Short mmCIF file of N, CA and C in Angstrom, two decimals:
data_model
loop_
_atom_site.label_atom_id
_atom_site.label_comp_id
_atom_site.label_asym_id
_atom_site.label_seq_id
_atom_site.Cartn_x
_atom_site.Cartn_y
_atom_site.Cartn_z
N MET A 6 53.05 -41.79 6.27
CA MET A 6 51.92 -41.62 5.37
C MET A 6 50.96 -40.59 5.97
N GLU A 7 50.48 -39.70 5.14
CA GLU A 7 49.53 -38.68 5.57
C GLU A 7 48.12 -39.13 5.20
N LEU A 8 47.18 -38.95 6.14
CA LEU A 8 45.78 -39.32 5.91
C LEU A 8 44.87 -38.21 6.38
N GLU A 9 43.69 -38.12 5.78
CA GLU A 9 42.64 -37.22 6.26
C GLU A 9 41.69 -38.03 7.13
N SER A 10 41.16 -37.37 8.15
CA SER A 10 40.26 -38.03 9.08
C SER A 10 38.84 -37.48 8.91
N PHE A 11 37.88 -38.38 8.88
CA PHE A 11 36.46 -38.04 8.83
C PHE A 11 35.76 -38.89 9.88
N GLU A 12 34.54 -38.52 10.21
CA GLU A 12 33.72 -39.36 11.07
C GLU A 12 32.70 -40.05 10.16
N LEU A 13 32.70 -41.36 10.18
CA LEU A 13 31.79 -42.15 9.36
C LEU A 13 30.63 -42.62 10.21
N VAL A 14 29.43 -42.37 9.73
CA VAL A 14 28.23 -42.85 10.40
C VAL A 14 27.57 -43.88 9.48
N MET A 15 27.40 -45.07 10.01
CA MET A 15 26.68 -46.13 9.30
C MET A 15 25.27 -46.14 9.86
N LEU A 16 24.30 -45.86 9.01
CA LEU A 16 22.90 -45.86 9.43
C LEU A 16 22.33 -47.25 9.18
N ARG A 17 21.79 -47.83 10.25
CA ARG A 17 21.26 -49.20 10.19
C ARG A 17 19.80 -49.23 10.62
N ARG A 18 19.07 -50.17 10.06
CA ARG A 18 17.70 -50.41 10.51
C ARG A 18 17.80 -51.30 11.76
N PRO A 19 17.15 -50.89 12.87
CA PRO A 19 17.20 -51.72 14.08
C PRO A 19 16.41 -53.01 13.88
N ALA A 20 16.64 -53.97 14.76
CA ALA A 20 15.99 -55.28 14.66
C ALA A 20 14.46 -55.15 14.70
N ASN A 21 13.94 -54.29 15.54
CA ASN A 21 12.49 -54.13 15.68
C ASN A 21 12.11 -52.66 15.61
N PRO A 22 12.17 -52.05 14.42
CA PRO A 22 11.83 -50.62 14.32
C PRO A 22 10.34 -50.41 14.58
N PRO A 23 9.97 -49.23 15.06
CA PRO A 23 8.55 -48.93 15.25
C PRO A 23 7.81 -48.96 13.91
N GLU A 24 6.55 -49.31 13.97
CA GLU A 24 5.70 -49.32 12.77
C GLU A 24 5.07 -47.94 12.59
N TYR A 25 5.10 -47.45 11.36
CA TYR A 25 4.46 -46.19 11.01
C TYR A 25 3.61 -46.41 9.77
N ASP A 26 2.53 -45.65 9.64
CA ASP A 26 1.74 -45.76 8.41
C ASP A 26 2.52 -45.08 7.28
N ASP A 27 2.02 -45.24 6.05
CA ASP A 27 2.74 -44.73 4.87
C ASP A 27 2.97 -43.23 4.94
N ALA A 28 1.97 -42.48 5.39
CA ALA A 28 2.10 -41.02 5.44
C ALA A 28 3.17 -40.60 6.45
N GLU A 29 3.17 -41.23 7.60
CA GLU A 29 4.16 -40.89 8.62
C GLU A 29 5.55 -41.32 8.18
N SER A 30 5.67 -42.48 7.56
CA SER A 30 6.96 -42.95 7.04
C SER A 30 7.50 -41.97 6.01
N ALA A 31 6.62 -41.49 5.12
CA ALA A 31 7.04 -40.52 4.09
C ALA A 31 7.48 -39.21 4.74
N ARG A 32 6.77 -38.76 5.77
CA ARG A 32 7.14 -37.53 6.47
C ARG A 32 8.51 -37.68 7.13
N ILE A 33 8.74 -38.80 7.80
CA ILE A 33 10.03 -39.04 8.48
C ILE A 33 11.16 -39.08 7.44
N GLN A 34 10.93 -39.75 6.31
CA GLN A 34 11.96 -39.85 5.27
C GLN A 34 12.27 -38.47 4.69
N ALA A 35 11.24 -37.68 4.44
CA ALA A 35 11.45 -36.33 3.89
C ALA A 35 12.25 -35.47 4.88
N GLU A 36 11.92 -35.56 6.17
CA GLU A 36 12.66 -34.81 7.18
C GLU A 36 14.10 -35.30 7.31
N HIS A 37 14.31 -36.61 7.18
CA HIS A 37 15.65 -37.21 7.22
C HIS A 37 16.50 -36.64 6.08
N LEU A 38 15.95 -36.64 4.86
CA LEU A 38 16.69 -36.13 3.71
C LEU A 38 16.97 -34.64 3.83
N ALA A 39 16.00 -33.88 4.31
CA ALA A 39 16.19 -32.44 4.49
C ALA A 39 17.24 -32.15 5.56
N TYR A 40 17.23 -32.94 6.62
CA TYR A 40 18.21 -32.75 7.70
C TYR A 40 19.63 -32.97 7.16
N LEU A 41 19.82 -34.07 6.42
CA LEU A 41 21.15 -34.35 5.87
C LEU A 41 21.56 -33.30 4.85
N SER A 42 20.62 -32.82 4.06
CA SER A 42 20.92 -31.75 3.11
C SER A 42 21.40 -30.50 3.84
N GLY A 43 20.76 -30.18 4.94
CA GLY A 43 21.18 -29.03 5.75
C GLY A 43 22.57 -29.21 6.33
N LEU A 44 22.89 -30.43 6.75
CA LEU A 44 24.23 -30.70 7.29
C LEU A 44 25.29 -30.59 6.20
N ARG A 45 24.95 -30.99 4.97
CA ARG A 45 25.89 -30.81 3.85
C ARG A 45 26.08 -29.33 3.58
N ALA A 46 25.00 -28.59 3.54
CA ALA A 46 25.07 -27.15 3.26
C ALA A 46 25.88 -26.40 4.32
N SER A 47 25.81 -26.85 5.56
CA SER A 47 26.54 -26.19 6.65
C SER A 47 28.00 -26.62 6.71
N GLY A 48 28.38 -27.66 5.94
CA GLY A 48 29.76 -28.13 5.94
C GLY A 48 30.05 -29.21 6.95
N HIS A 49 29.07 -29.62 7.74
CA HIS A 49 29.30 -30.71 8.72
C HIS A 49 29.39 -32.07 8.05
N VAL A 50 28.69 -32.22 6.92
CA VAL A 50 28.69 -33.49 6.19
C VAL A 50 29.34 -33.27 4.83
N VAL A 51 30.26 -34.17 4.47
CA VAL A 51 30.91 -34.12 3.16
C VAL A 51 29.99 -34.73 2.12
N THR A 52 29.48 -35.92 2.42
CA THR A 52 28.57 -36.61 1.52
C THR A 52 27.80 -37.66 2.31
N ASN A 53 26.72 -38.11 1.73
CA ASN A 53 25.91 -39.15 2.35
C ASN A 53 25.09 -39.83 1.27
N GLY A 54 24.56 -40.99 1.56
CA GLY A 54 23.68 -41.65 0.61
C GLY A 54 23.32 -43.05 1.06
N PRO A 55 22.34 -43.64 0.37
CA PRO A 55 21.90 -44.99 0.70
C PRO A 55 22.91 -46.03 0.24
N VAL A 56 22.83 -47.20 0.86
CA VAL A 56 23.64 -48.35 0.46
C VAL A 56 22.69 -49.31 -0.26
N ILE A 57 23.04 -49.69 -1.47
CA ILE A 57 22.19 -50.56 -2.28
C ILE A 57 22.77 -51.98 -2.27
N GLU A 58 21.94 -52.96 -2.02
CA GLU A 58 22.33 -54.37 -1.99
C GLU A 58 23.49 -54.65 -1.04
N PRO A 59 23.40 -54.21 0.24
CA PRO A 59 24.49 -54.47 1.19
C PRO A 59 24.55 -55.94 1.59
N ALA A 60 25.73 -56.38 1.94
CA ALA A 60 25.89 -57.74 2.46
C ALA A 60 25.13 -57.90 3.78
N ASP A 61 25.12 -56.85 4.59
CA ASP A 61 24.37 -56.82 5.84
C ASP A 61 23.08 -56.05 5.58
N GLU A 62 21.95 -56.73 5.56
CA GLU A 62 20.68 -56.10 5.17
C GLU A 62 20.22 -54.99 6.12
N SER A 63 20.81 -54.91 7.31
CA SER A 63 20.43 -53.82 8.22
C SER A 63 21.04 -52.49 7.79
N LEU A 64 22.12 -52.53 7.01
CA LEU A 64 22.80 -51.31 6.59
C LEU A 64 21.96 -50.55 5.58
N ARG A 65 21.65 -49.29 5.88
CA ARG A 65 20.78 -48.48 5.02
C ARG A 65 21.52 -47.32 4.36
N GLY A 66 22.50 -46.73 5.04
CA GLY A 66 23.17 -45.58 4.46
C GLY A 66 24.46 -45.23 5.17
N LEU A 67 25.24 -44.38 4.51
CA LEU A 67 26.51 -43.89 5.05
C LEU A 67 26.48 -42.37 5.05
N VAL A 68 27.07 -41.79 6.09
CA VAL A 68 27.22 -40.34 6.18
C VAL A 68 28.66 -40.06 6.57
N PHE A 69 29.35 -39.24 5.79
CA PHE A 69 30.73 -38.86 6.08
C PHE A 69 30.73 -37.44 6.65
N PHE A 70 30.95 -37.34 7.94
CA PHE A 70 31.01 -36.06 8.64
C PHE A 70 32.44 -35.54 8.64
N ARG A 71 32.59 -34.22 8.81
CA ARG A 71 33.90 -33.62 9.07
C ARG A 71 33.74 -32.60 10.19
N THR A 72 33.44 -33.10 11.36
CA THR A 72 33.27 -32.25 12.53
C THR A 72 34.55 -32.17 13.35
N GLY A 73 35.45 -33.15 13.17
CA GLY A 73 36.66 -33.21 13.98
C GLY A 73 36.44 -33.86 15.33
N SER A 74 35.24 -34.41 15.55
CA SER A 74 34.91 -34.97 16.86
C SER A 74 33.89 -36.09 16.72
N LEU A 75 34.22 -37.26 17.25
CA LEU A 75 33.24 -38.35 17.26
C LEU A 75 32.00 -37.97 18.06
N ASP A 76 32.21 -37.27 19.17
CA ASP A 76 31.06 -36.86 20.00
C ASP A 76 30.14 -35.93 19.24
N GLU A 77 30.70 -34.98 18.49
CA GLU A 77 29.87 -34.04 17.74
C GLU A 77 29.17 -34.76 16.58
N ALA A 78 29.87 -35.64 15.89
CA ALA A 78 29.24 -36.41 14.81
C ALA A 78 28.10 -37.26 15.38
N ARG A 79 28.33 -37.89 16.52
CA ARG A 79 27.29 -38.70 17.16
C ARG A 79 26.09 -37.82 17.54
N ARG A 80 26.36 -36.66 18.11
CA ARG A 80 25.28 -35.75 18.52
C ARG A 80 24.43 -35.36 17.31
N LEU A 81 25.10 -34.99 16.21
CA LEU A 81 24.38 -34.61 15.00
C LEU A 81 23.62 -35.80 14.40
N ALA A 82 24.24 -36.96 14.37
CA ALA A 82 23.58 -38.16 13.82
C ALA A 82 22.34 -38.52 14.64
N GLU A 83 22.42 -38.35 15.94
CA GLU A 83 21.29 -38.70 16.80
C GLU A 83 20.15 -37.69 16.70
N GLN A 84 20.39 -36.53 16.08
CA GLN A 84 19.34 -35.55 15.86
C GLN A 84 18.61 -35.79 14.53
N ASP A 85 19.09 -36.71 13.73
CA ASP A 85 18.44 -37.06 12.47
C ASP A 85 17.01 -37.51 12.79
N PRO A 86 16.01 -36.96 12.11
CA PRO A 86 14.63 -37.35 12.39
C PRO A 86 14.36 -38.86 12.27
N ALA A 87 15.03 -39.56 11.37
CA ALA A 87 14.82 -41.01 11.23
C ALA A 87 15.43 -41.76 12.41
N VAL A 88 16.52 -41.24 12.97
CA VAL A 88 17.12 -41.85 14.16
C VAL A 88 16.22 -41.57 15.36
N ARG A 89 15.78 -40.32 15.50
CA ARG A 89 14.90 -39.96 16.62
C ARG A 89 13.60 -40.76 16.58
N ALA A 90 13.12 -41.09 15.38
CA ALA A 90 11.87 -41.85 15.25
C ALA A 90 12.08 -43.35 15.45
N GLY A 91 13.34 -43.79 15.61
CA GLY A 91 13.62 -45.21 15.81
C GLY A 91 13.67 -46.02 14.54
N ARG A 92 13.59 -45.36 13.38
CA ARG A 92 13.67 -46.07 12.09
C ARG A 92 15.09 -46.46 11.75
N LEU A 93 16.06 -45.69 12.25
CA LEU A 93 17.48 -45.96 12.02
C LEU A 93 18.25 -45.82 13.32
N VAL A 94 19.39 -46.49 13.41
CA VAL A 94 20.36 -46.28 14.48
C VAL A 94 21.67 -45.89 13.82
N ALA A 95 22.49 -45.14 14.55
CA ALA A 95 23.74 -44.62 13.99
C ALA A 95 24.94 -45.26 14.68
N ASP A 96 25.79 -45.90 13.88
CA ASP A 96 27.09 -46.38 14.35
C ASP A 96 28.11 -45.34 13.92
N VAL A 97 28.86 -44.78 14.87
CA VAL A 97 29.78 -43.68 14.59
C VAL A 97 31.22 -44.14 14.80
N MET A 98 32.08 -43.83 13.85
CA MET A 98 33.49 -44.24 13.94
C MET A 98 34.36 -43.26 13.17
N THR A 99 35.66 -43.34 13.38
CA THR A 99 36.62 -42.54 12.62
C THR A 99 36.98 -43.30 11.36
N TRP A 100 37.12 -42.56 10.26
CA TRP A 100 37.50 -43.14 8.97
C TRP A 100 38.62 -42.31 8.39
N TRP A 101 39.67 -42.95 7.90
CA TRP A 101 40.81 -42.27 7.30
C TRP A 101 40.88 -42.60 5.82
N CYS A 102 41.37 -41.63 5.04
CA CYS A 102 41.59 -41.87 3.61
C CYS A 102 42.76 -40.99 3.16
N PRO A 103 43.35 -41.33 2.02
CA PRO A 103 44.41 -40.48 1.48
C PRO A 103 43.87 -39.06 1.23
N PRO A 104 44.69 -38.04 1.48
CA PRO A 104 44.24 -36.66 1.29
C PRO A 104 43.69 -36.41 -0.12
N GLY A 105 42.56 -35.70 -0.17
CA GLY A 105 41.98 -35.29 -1.45
C GLY A 105 41.13 -36.33 -2.15
N THR A 106 41.11 -37.56 -1.67
CA THR A 106 40.38 -38.59 -2.41
C THR A 106 38.86 -38.48 -2.25
N MET A 107 38.38 -37.77 -1.23
CA MET A 107 36.94 -37.59 -1.09
C MET A 107 36.40 -36.69 -2.21
N ALA A 108 37.27 -36.00 -2.92
CA ALA A 108 36.86 -35.09 -3.99
C ALA A 108 36.74 -35.79 -5.34
N ALA A 109 37.22 -37.02 -5.44
CA ALA A 109 37.16 -37.72 -6.72
C ALA A 109 35.71 -38.09 -7.05
N PRO A 110 35.26 -37.86 -8.28
CA PRO A 110 33.87 -38.15 -8.62
C PRO A 110 33.63 -39.65 -8.76
N GLY A 111 32.41 -40.04 -8.48
CA GLY A 111 31.99 -41.42 -8.69
C GLY A 111 31.20 -41.53 -9.97
N LYS A 112 30.64 -42.69 -10.20
CA LYS A 112 29.80 -42.93 -11.37
C LYS A 112 28.47 -42.21 -11.15
N THR A 113 28.01 -41.46 -12.11
CA THR A 113 26.74 -40.74 -12.01
C THR A 113 25.59 -41.63 -12.46
N ILE A 114 24.53 -41.64 -11.65
CA ILE A 114 23.31 -42.36 -12.01
C ILE A 114 22.14 -41.39 -11.93
N THR A 115 21.08 -41.69 -12.64
CA THR A 115 19.86 -40.90 -12.57
C THR A 115 18.76 -41.80 -12.03
N LEU A 116 18.17 -41.35 -10.90
CA LEU A 116 17.09 -42.13 -10.29
C LEU A 116 15.77 -41.74 -10.94
N PRO A 117 14.85 -42.69 -11.04
CA PRO A 117 13.53 -42.35 -11.58
C PRO A 117 12.81 -41.39 -10.64
N SER A 118 11.97 -40.55 -11.20
CA SER A 118 11.22 -39.57 -10.39
C SER A 118 10.14 -40.22 -9.59
#
């Protein structure tokens, strides 16, 4: 069986994250989203997004990297402004899937502005 390999990063909220005021939290979140957007644009990230209603409430998001290296994916994940600020921690692992299946579209939703 042939499989494609990606690096999967599970972003989790730590047990005791630092407290930030609303303005600082908003700044960190905006930088987090911009950082991931840049990684998608550069080709390091295939896709990413939040996890809604997870069974494990610490789970906040998933990032699918294609760096070819767990060390490189970990290095990039640890540079995320939300990780650097202690709001998230990154669990990094290898993930395999059938070739081409990352290109299949999902259900489209529209978030409120």
